[in-house]
GROMACS .gro file of C-alpha atoms in nm:
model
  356
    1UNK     CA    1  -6.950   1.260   1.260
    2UNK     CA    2  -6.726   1.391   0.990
    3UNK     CA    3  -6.527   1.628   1.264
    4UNK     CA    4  -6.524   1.380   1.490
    5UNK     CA    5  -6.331   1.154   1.285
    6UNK     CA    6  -6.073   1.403   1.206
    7UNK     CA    7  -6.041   1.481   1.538
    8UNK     CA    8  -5.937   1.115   1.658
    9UNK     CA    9  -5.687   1.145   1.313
   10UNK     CA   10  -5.550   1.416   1.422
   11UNK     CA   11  -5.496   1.275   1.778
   12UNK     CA   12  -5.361   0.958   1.666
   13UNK     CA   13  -5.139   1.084   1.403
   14UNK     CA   14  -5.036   1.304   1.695
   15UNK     CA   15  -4.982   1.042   1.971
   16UNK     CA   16  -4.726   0.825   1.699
   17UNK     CA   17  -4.525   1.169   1.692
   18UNK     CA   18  -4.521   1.207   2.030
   19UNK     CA   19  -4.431   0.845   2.084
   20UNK     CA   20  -4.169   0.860   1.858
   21UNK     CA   21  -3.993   1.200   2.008
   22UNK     CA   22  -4.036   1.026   2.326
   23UNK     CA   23  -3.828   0.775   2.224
   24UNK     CA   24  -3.526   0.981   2.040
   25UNK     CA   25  -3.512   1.183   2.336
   26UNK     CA   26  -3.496   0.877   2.572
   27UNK     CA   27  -3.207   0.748   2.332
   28UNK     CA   28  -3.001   1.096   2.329
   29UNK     CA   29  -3.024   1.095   2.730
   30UNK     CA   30  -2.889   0.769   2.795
   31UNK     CA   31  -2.541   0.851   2.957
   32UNK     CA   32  -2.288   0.757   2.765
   33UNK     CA   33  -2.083   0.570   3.025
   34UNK     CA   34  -2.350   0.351   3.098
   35UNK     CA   35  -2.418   0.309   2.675
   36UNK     CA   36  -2.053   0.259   2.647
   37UNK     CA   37  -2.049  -0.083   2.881
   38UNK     CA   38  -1.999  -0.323   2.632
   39UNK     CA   39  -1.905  -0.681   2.680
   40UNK     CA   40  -1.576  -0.846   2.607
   41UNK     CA   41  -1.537  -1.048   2.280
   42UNK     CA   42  -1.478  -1.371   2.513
   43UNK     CA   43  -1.793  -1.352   2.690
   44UNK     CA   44  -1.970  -1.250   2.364
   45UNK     CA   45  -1.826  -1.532   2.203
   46UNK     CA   46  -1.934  -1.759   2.497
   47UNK     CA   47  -2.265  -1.660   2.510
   48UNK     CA   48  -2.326  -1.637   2.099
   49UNK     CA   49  -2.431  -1.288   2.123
   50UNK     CA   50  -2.408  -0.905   2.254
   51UNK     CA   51  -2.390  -0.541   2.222
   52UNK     CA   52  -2.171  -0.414   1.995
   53UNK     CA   53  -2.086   0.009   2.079
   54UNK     CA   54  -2.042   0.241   1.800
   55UNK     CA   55  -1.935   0.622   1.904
   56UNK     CA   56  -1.968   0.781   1.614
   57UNK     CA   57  -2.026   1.174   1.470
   58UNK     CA   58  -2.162   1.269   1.134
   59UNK     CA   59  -1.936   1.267   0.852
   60UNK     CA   60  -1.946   1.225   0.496
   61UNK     CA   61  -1.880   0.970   0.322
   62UNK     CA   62  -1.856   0.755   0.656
   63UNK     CA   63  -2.119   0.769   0.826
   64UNK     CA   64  -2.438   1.078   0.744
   65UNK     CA   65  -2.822   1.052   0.645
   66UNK     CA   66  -2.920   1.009   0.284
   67UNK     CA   67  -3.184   1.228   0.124
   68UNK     CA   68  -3.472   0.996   0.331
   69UNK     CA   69  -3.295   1.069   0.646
   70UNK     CA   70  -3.208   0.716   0.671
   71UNK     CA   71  -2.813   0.639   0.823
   72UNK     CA   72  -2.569   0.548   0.621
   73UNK     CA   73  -2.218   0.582   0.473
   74UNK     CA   74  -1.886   0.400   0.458
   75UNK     CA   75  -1.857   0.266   0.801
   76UNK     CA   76  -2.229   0.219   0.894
   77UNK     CA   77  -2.261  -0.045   0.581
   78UNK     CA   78  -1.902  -0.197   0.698
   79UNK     CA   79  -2.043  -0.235   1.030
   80UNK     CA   80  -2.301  -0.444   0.854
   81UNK     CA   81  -2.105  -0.633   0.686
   82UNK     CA   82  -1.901  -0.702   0.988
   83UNK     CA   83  -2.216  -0.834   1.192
   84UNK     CA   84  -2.291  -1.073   0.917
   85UNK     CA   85  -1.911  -1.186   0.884
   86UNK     CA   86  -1.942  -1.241   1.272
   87UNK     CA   87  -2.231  -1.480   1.244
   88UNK     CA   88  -2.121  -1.655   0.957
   89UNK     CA   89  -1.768  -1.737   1.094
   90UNK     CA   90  -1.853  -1.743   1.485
   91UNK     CA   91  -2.223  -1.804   1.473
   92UNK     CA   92  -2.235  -1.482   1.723
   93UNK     CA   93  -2.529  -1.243   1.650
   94UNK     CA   94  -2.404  -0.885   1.780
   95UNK     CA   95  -2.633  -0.581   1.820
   96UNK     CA   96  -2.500  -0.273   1.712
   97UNK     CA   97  -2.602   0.004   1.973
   98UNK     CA   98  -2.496   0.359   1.754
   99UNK     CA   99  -2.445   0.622   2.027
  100UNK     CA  100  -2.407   0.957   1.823
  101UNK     CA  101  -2.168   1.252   1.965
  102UNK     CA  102  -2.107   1.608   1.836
  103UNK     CA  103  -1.800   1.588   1.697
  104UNK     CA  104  -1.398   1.422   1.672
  105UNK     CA  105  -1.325   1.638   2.001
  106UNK     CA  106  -1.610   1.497   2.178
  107UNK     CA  107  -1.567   1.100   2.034
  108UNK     CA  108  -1.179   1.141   2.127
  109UNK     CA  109  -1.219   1.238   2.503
  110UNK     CA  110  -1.494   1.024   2.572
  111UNK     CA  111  -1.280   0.694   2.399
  112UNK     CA  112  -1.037   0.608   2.672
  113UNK     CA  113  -1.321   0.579   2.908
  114UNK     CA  114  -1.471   0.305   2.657
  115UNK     CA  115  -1.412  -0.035   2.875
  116UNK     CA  116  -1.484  -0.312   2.602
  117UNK     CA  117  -1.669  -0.390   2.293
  118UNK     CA  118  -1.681  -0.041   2.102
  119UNK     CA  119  -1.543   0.096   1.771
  120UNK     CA  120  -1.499   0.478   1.714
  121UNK     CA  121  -1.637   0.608   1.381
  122UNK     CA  122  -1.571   0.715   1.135
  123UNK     CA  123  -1.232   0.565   1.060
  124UNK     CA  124  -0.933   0.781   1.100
  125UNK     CA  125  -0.611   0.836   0.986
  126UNK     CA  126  -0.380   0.561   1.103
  127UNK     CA  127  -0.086   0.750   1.245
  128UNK     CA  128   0.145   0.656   1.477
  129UNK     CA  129  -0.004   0.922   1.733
  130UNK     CA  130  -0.363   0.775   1.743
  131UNK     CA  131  -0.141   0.420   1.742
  132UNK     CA  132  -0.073   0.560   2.105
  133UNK     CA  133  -0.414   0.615   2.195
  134UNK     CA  134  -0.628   0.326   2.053
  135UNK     CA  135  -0.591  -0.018   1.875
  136UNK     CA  136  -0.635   0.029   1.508
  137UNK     CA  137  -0.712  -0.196   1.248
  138UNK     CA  138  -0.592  -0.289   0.922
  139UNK     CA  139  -0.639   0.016   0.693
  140UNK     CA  140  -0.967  -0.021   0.427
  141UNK     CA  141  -0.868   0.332   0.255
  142UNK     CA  142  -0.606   0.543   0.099
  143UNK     CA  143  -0.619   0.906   0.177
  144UNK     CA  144  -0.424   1.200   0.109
  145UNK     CA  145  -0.448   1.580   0.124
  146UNK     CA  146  -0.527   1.774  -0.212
  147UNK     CA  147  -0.566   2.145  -0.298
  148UNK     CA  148  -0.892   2.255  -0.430
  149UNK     CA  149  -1.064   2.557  -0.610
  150UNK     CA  150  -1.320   2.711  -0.702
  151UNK     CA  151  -1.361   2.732  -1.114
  152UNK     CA  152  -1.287   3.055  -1.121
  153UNK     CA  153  -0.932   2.959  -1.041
  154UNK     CA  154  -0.795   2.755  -1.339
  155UNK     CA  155  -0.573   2.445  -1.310
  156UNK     CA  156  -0.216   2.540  -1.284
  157UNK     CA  157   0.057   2.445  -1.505
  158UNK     CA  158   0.273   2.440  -1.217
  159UNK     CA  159   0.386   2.481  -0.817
  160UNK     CA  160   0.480   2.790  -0.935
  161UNK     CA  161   0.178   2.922  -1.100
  162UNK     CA  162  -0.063   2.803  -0.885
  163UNK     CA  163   0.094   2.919  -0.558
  164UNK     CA  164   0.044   3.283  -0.782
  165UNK     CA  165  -0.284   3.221  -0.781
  166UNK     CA  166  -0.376   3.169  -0.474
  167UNK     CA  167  -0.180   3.460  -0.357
  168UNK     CA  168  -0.461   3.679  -0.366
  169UNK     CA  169  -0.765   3.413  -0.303
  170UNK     CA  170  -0.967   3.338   0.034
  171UNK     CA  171  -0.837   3.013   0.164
  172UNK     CA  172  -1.141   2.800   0.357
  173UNK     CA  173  -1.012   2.549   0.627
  174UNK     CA  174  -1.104   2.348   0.941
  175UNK     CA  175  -0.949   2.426   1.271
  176UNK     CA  176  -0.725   2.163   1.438
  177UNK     CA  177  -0.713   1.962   1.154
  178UNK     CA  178  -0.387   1.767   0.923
  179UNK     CA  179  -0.568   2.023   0.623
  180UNK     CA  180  -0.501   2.324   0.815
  181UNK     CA  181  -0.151   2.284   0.882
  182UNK     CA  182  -0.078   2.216   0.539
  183UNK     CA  183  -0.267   2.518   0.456
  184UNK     CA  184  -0.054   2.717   0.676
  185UNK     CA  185   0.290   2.612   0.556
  186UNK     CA  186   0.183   2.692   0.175
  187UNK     CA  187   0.084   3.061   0.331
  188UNK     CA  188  -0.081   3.174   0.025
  189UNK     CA  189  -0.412   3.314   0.085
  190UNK     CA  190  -0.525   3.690   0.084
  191UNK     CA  191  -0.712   3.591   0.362
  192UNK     CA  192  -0.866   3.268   0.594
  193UNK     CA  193  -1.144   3.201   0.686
  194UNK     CA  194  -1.266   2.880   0.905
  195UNK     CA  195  -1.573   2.710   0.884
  196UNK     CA  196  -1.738   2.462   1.073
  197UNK     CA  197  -1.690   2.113   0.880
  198UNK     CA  198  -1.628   1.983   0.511
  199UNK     CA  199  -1.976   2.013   0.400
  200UNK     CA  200  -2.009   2.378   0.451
  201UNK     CA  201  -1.627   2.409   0.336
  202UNK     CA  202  -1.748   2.290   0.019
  203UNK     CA  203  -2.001   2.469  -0.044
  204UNK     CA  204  -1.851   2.798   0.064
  205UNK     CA  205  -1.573   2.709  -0.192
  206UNK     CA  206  -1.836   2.596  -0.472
  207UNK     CA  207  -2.003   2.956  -0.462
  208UNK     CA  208  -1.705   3.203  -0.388
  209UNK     CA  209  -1.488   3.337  -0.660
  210UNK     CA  210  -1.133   3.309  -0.600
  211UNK     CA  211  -1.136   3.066  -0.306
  212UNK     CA  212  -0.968   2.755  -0.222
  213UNK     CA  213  -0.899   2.482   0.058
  214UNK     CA  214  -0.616   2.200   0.111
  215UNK     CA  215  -0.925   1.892   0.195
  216UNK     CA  216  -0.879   1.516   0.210
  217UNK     CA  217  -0.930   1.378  -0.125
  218UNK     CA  218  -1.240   1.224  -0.009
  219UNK     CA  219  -1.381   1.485   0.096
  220UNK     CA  220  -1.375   1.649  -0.263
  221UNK     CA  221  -1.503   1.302  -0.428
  222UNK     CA  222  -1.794   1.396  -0.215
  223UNK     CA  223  -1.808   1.717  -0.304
  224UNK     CA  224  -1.838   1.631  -0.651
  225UNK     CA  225  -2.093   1.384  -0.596
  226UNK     CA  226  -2.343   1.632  -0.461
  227UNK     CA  227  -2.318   1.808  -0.766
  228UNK     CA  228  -2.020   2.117  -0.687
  229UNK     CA  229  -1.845   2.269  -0.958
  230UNK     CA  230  -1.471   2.233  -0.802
  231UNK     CA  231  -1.101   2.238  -0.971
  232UNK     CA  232  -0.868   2.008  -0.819
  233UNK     CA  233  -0.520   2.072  -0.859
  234UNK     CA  234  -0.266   1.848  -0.975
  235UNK     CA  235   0.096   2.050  -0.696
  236UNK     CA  236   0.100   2.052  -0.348
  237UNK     CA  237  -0.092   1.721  -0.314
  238UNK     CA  238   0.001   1.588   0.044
  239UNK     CA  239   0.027   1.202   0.121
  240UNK     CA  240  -0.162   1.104   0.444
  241UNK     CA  241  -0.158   0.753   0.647
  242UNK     CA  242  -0.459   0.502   0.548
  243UNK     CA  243  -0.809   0.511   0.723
  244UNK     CA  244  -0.888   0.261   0.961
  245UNK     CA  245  -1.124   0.172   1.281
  246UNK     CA  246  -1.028   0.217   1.633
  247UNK     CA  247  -1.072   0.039   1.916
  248UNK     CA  248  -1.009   0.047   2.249
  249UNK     CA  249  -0.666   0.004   2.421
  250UNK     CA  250  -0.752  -0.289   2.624
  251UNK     CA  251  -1.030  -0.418   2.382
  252UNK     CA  252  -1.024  -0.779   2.296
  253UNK     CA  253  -1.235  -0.713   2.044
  254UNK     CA  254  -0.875  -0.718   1.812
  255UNK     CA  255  -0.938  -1.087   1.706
  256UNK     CA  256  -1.234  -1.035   1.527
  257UNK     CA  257  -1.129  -0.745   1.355
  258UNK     CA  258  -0.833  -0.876   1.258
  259UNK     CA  259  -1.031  -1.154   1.081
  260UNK     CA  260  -1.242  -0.933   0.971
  261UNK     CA  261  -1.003  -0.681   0.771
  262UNK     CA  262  -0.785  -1.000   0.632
  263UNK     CA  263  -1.092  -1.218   0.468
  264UNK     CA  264  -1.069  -1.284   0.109
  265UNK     CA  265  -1.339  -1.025  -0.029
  266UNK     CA  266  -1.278  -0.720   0.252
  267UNK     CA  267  -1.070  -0.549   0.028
  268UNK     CA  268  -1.316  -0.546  -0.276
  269UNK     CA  269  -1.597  -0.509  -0.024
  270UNK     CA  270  -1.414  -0.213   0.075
  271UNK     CA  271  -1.338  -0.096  -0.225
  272UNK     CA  272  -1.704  -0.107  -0.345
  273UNK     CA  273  -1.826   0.084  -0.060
  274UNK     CA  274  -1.604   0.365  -0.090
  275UNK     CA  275  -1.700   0.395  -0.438
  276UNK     CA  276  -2.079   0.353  -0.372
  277UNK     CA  277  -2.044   0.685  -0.118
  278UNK     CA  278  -1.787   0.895  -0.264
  279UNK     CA  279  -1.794   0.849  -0.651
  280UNK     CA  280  -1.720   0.569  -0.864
  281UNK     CA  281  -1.450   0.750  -0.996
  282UNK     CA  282  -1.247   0.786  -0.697
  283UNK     CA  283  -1.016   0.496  -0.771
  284UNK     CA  284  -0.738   0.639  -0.616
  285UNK     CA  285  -0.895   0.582  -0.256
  286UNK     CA  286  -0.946   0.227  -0.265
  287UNK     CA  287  -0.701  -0.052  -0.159
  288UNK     CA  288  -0.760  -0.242  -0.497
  289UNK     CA  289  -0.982  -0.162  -0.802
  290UNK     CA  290  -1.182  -0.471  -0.814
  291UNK     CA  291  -1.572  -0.518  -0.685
  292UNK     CA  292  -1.754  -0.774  -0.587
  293UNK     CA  293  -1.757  -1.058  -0.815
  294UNK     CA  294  -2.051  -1.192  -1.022
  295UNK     CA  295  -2.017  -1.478  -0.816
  296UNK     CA  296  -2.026  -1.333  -0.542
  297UNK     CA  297  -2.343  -1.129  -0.595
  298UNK     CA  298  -2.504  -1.450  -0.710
  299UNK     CA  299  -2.412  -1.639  -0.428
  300UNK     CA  300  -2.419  -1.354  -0.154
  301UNK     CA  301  -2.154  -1.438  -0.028
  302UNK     CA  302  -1.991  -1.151   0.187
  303UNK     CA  303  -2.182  -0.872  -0.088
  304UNK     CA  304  -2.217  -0.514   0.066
  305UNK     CA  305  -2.564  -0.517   0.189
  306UNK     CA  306  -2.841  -0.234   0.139
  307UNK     CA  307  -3.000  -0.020   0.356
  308UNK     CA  308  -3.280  -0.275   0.355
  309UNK     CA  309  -3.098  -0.568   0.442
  310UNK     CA  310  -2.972  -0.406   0.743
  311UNK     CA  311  -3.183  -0.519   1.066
  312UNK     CA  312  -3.340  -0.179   1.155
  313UNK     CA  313  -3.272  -0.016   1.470
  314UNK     CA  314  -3.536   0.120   1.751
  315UNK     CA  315  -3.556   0.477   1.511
  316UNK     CA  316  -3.607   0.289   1.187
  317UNK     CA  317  -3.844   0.065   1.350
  318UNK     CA  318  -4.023   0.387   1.468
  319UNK     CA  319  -4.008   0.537   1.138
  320UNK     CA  320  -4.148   0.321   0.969
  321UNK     CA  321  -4.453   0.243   1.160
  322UNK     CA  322  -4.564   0.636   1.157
  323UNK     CA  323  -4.524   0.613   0.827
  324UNK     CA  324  -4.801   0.284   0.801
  325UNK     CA  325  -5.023   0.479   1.048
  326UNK     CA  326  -4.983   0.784   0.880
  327UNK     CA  327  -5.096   0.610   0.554
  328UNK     CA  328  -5.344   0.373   0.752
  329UNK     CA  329  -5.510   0.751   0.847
  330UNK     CA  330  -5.567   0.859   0.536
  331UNK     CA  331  -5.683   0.552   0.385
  332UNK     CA  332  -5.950   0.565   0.618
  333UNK     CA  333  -6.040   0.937   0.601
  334UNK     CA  334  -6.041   0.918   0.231
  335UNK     CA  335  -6.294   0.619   0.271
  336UNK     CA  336  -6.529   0.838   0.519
  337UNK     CA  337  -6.476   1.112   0.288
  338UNK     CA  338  -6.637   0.889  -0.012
  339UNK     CA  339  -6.908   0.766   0.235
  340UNK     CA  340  -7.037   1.101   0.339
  341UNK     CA  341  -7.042   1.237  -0.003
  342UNK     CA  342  -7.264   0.905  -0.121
  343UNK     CA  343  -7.434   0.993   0.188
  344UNK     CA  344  -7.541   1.319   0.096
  345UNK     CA  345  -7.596   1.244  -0.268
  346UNK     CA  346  -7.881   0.957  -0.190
  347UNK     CA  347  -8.053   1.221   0.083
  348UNK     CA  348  -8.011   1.479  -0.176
  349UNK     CA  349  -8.188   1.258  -0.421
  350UNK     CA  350  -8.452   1.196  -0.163
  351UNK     CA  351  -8.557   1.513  -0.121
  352UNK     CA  352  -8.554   1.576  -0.480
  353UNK     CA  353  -8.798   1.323  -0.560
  354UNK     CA  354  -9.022   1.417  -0.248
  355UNK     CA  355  -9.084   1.753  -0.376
  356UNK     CA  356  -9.181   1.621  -0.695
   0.00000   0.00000   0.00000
């Protein structure tokens, strides 16, 4: 009896996995052209609801699983807070449909083929050259390039001294990137290597002795938050244009946003977020210092939500109902566990007391 039950445990717990692969997969084949169809603002707006696209690629601090696996990050909580500014002030509830790519190259080329109702994430440097190839919106973040290093190097005195010492360090760096040309006009390093993104970057130049990198200042706020030992120098420290969202050319999704990044609280909305995901020290990124006020968080009025006040999407959905059925399981097997052990006890006793 005791097998048997395992076995059906075993085949259930399997089934939910199966289920739930099933479904990811399904999700990750859906071509993106057809994902990518989303409605105009007007007819959204005329109809009180629809499918809002997100084309997005994993990057800290915008948008990257926490230590539960659970998405999250700069833009994924603004995109929250965006949905619930669009109900409030339109009474339009919008479904966010995330549709995950590899990587800028592959967000970039696929963009212009976006016809209506998408945002590309994460946010992006608003130059005038990606003013040419999307509509962006007002910026949420500062950003500029800053020179890092690994403790071994000290911090310099000067341009002078520290361009000495990097004269003879390994220089880390991403290909096709605002960081790497920098890094090329300083032309310091003994040698360079590239590396895939800024999470390996940093923690190549965490564990390497004389080493460096020219990285987004964000991108070393983060770096710090997961714990690295880093030096960041105070020369060579390269202004860069303020993050924003883009949208498509011919989107009329602009009205919205527009409202959007102008309300009253976006900026310390913004400001909170950025500090919540890349350190609360990194001051320098946000548009002003202030967070939400205790008013505010009383009334909830336009508050950064949670994780848990998000309305979960088809994975989190599935997540969280293997993790019920996985604890449902061995509830019950515990319980049959207990039974056949008081089982055997009382025939044990039986026995006993027969052979007396």
């Amino acid at each position: 009896m005791k097998k048997n039950f395992y076995t059906f445990a075993k085949q259930f717990v399997a089934l939910l996995l199966a289920v739930f692969l099933l479904q990811g997969a399904s999700l990750a084949q859906e071509p993106i052209d057809a994902a990518i169809a989303g409605e105009s603002w007007a007819s959204v707006k005329a109809n009180k609801e629809g499918r809002l696209i997100l084309l997005y690629y994993k990057s800290r601090p915008f948008n990257y699983l926490d230590d539960y696996a659970r998405q999250t990050g700069i833009d994924y909580e603004m995109v929250n807070l965006f949905i619930n500014f669009a109900k409030k002030k339109y009474d339009v509830t919008l479904e966010p449909v995330w549709i995950e790519l590899a990587d800028y190259e592959e967000l970039a080329s696929s963009f212009p083929n976006v016809r209506n109702g998408a945002i590309g994430l994460p946010a992006i440097s608003a130059t005038p050259e990606m003013g040419q190839m999307a509509l962006l919106t007002r910026p949420y973040m500062h950003n500029k390039l800053v020179v890092v290093t690994h403790p071994s190097i000290q911090k310099a005195a000067s341009e002078a001294a520290l361009k000495a010492a990097l004269k003879e360090a390994t220089a880390f760096f991403i290909e096709n990137t605002p960081a790497a040309d920098e890094l090329q006009k300083l032309n310091s390093a003994r040698q360079t290597i590239s590396v895939a993104n800024s999470e390996i970057l940093a923690d190549k130049l965490a564990s390497m002795e004389n080493s460096y990198a020219i990285m987004p200042l964000y991108d070393y706020f983060v770096a710090v938050k997961r714990g690295l030992e880093l030096n960041r120098q105070a020369f060579f420290e390269v202004p860069q244009a303020d993050v924003a969202w883009w949208l498509p050319k011919k989107s009329d999704w602009a009205e919205p946003m527009a409202e959007f990044f102008t309300h009253a609280n976006f900026e310390a909305n913004a400001a909170f977020l950025v500090k919540r995901h890349c350190t609360i020290d990194a001051e320098e990124l946000t548009l002003q210092g202030a967070s939400p006020s205790g008013e505010e968080q009383a009334s909830g009025e336009e508050k950064p939500m949670s994780m848990f006040e998000f309305k979960g999407t088809n994975s989190h959905f599935w997540f969280g109902l293997i993790a019920v059925a996985i604890v449902v399981v061995l509830i019950v097997a515990n319980r049959s566990i207990a039974a056949s052990r008081k089982k055997a006890a009382q025939e044990l006793a039986m026995r006993k007391k027969a052979m007396k």
